[in-house]
Short mmCIF file of C-alpha atoms in Angstrom, two decimals:
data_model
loop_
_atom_site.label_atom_id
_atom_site.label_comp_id
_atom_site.label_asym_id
_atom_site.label_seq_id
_atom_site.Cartn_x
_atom_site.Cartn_y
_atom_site.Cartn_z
CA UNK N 1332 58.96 -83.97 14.36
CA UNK N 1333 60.53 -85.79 17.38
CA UNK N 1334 58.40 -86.03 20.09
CA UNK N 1335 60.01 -84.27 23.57
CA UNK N 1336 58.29 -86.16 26.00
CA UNK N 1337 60.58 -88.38 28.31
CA UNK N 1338 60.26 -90.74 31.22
CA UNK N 1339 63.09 -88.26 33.71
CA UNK N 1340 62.39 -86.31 35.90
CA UNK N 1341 63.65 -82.46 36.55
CA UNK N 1342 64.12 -81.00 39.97
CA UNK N 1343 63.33 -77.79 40.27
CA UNK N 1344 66.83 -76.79 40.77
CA UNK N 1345 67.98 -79.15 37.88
CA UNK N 1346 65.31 -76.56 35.32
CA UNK N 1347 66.10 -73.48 37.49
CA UNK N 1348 69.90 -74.81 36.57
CA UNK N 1349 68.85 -75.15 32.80
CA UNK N 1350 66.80 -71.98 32.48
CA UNK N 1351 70.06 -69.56 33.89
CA UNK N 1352 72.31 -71.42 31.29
CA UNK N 1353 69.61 -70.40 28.53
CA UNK N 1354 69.38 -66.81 29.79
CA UNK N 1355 72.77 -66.34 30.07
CA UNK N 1356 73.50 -67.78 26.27
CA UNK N 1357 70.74 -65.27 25.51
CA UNK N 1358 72.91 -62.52 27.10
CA UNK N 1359 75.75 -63.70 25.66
CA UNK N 1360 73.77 -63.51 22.10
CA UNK N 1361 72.49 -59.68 22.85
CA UNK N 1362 75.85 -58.48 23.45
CA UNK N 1363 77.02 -59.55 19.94
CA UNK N 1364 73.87 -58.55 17.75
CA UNK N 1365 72.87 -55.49 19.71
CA UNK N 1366 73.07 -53.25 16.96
CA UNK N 1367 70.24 -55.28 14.98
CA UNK N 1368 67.12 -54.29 16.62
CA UNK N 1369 64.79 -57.23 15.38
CA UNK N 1370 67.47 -59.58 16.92
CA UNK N 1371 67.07 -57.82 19.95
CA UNK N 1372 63.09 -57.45 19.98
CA UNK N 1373 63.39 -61.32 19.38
CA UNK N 1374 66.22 -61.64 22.01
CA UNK N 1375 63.55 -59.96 24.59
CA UNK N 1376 60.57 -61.36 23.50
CA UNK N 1377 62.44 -65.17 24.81
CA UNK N 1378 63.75 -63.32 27.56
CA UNK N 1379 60.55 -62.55 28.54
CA UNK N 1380 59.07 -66.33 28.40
CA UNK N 1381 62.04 -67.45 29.73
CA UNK N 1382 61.25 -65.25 32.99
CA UNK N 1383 57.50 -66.95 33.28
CA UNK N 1384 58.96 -70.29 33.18
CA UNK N 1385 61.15 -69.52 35.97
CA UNK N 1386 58.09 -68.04 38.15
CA UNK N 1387 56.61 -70.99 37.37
CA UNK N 1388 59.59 -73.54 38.12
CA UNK N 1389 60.17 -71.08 41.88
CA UNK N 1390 56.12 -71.54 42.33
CA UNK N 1391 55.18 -73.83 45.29
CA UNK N 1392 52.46 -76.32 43.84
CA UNK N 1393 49.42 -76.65 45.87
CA UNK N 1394 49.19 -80.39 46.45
CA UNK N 1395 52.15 -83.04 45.56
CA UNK N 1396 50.65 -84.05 42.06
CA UNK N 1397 53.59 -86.23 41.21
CA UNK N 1398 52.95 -88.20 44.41
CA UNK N 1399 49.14 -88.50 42.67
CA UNK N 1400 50.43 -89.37 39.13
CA UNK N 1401 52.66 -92.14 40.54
CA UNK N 1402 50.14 -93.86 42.34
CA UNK N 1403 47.95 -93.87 39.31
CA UNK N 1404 51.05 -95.32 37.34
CA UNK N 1405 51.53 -97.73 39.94
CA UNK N 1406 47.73 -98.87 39.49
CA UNK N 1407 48.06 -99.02 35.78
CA UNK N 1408 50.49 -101.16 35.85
CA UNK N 1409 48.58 -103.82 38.00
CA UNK N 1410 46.06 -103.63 36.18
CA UNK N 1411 45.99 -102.49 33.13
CA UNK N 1412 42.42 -102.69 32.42
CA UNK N 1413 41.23 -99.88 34.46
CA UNK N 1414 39.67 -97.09 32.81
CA UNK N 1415 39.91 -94.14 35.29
CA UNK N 1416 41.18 -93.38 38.94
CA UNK N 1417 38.63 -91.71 41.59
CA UNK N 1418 40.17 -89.22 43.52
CA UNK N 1419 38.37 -87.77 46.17
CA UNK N 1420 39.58 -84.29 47.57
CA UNK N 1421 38.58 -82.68 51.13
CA UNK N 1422 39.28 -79.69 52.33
CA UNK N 1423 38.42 -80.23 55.96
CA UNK N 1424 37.54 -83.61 57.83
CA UNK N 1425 33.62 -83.52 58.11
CA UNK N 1426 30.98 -86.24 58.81
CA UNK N 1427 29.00 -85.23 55.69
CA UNK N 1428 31.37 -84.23 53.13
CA UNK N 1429 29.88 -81.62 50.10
CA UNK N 1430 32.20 -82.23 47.35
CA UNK N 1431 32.00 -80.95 43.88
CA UNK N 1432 31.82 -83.03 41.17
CA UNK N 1433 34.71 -82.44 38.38
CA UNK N 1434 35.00 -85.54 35.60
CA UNK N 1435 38.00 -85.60 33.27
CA UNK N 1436 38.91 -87.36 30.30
CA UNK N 1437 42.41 -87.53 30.06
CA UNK N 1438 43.89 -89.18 26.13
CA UNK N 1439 45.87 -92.17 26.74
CA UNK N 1440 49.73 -91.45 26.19
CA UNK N 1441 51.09 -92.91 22.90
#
């Protein structure tokens, strides 16, 4: 199977764009089969995820993470050779900072 991963990037308005045209092909789609009801339970059921992904896509992210990720690209590509990225988070500005420790492994892209 072709893999769907690609180096562009989506505005939100660009997927909010793409996510009406899908809805309103899956209108168009009820209309014409909406005496079959499993075509219709199916026809609802992508409705339905259709209507996460665009609370998701309208959702305000809590810190810029592509801003993060393109640093760490930018790095990469420097140096190749380095095996993680420390990222230190603070909530407020304090003399003694308490931070929690979280470690992840992330699998190198193919």
């Amino acid at each position: 199977m072709r893999r769907l991963f690609y180096k562009t990037e989506f505005s939100d308005k660009d997927l909010h764009f793409h996510l009406e045209e899908i809805k309103d092909q899956i209108n168009y789609l009820k209309n014409n089969f909406q005496y079959d009801s499993a075509s219709m339970e199916f026809f609802n059921w992508i409705m339905s995820k259709l209507n996460r992904l665009s609370v998701v896509v309208n959702e305000d992210v809590r810190f810029d993470y592509l801003t993060i990720q393109g640093e760490i690209d930018r790095l990469y590509k420097i140096d190749n050779s380095i095996t993680g990225v420390q990222i230190l988070f603070d909530f407020i500005k304090t003399n003694n900072p308490k931070r929690a420790i979280l470690t992840v492994t992330v699998p190198k892209s193919k």
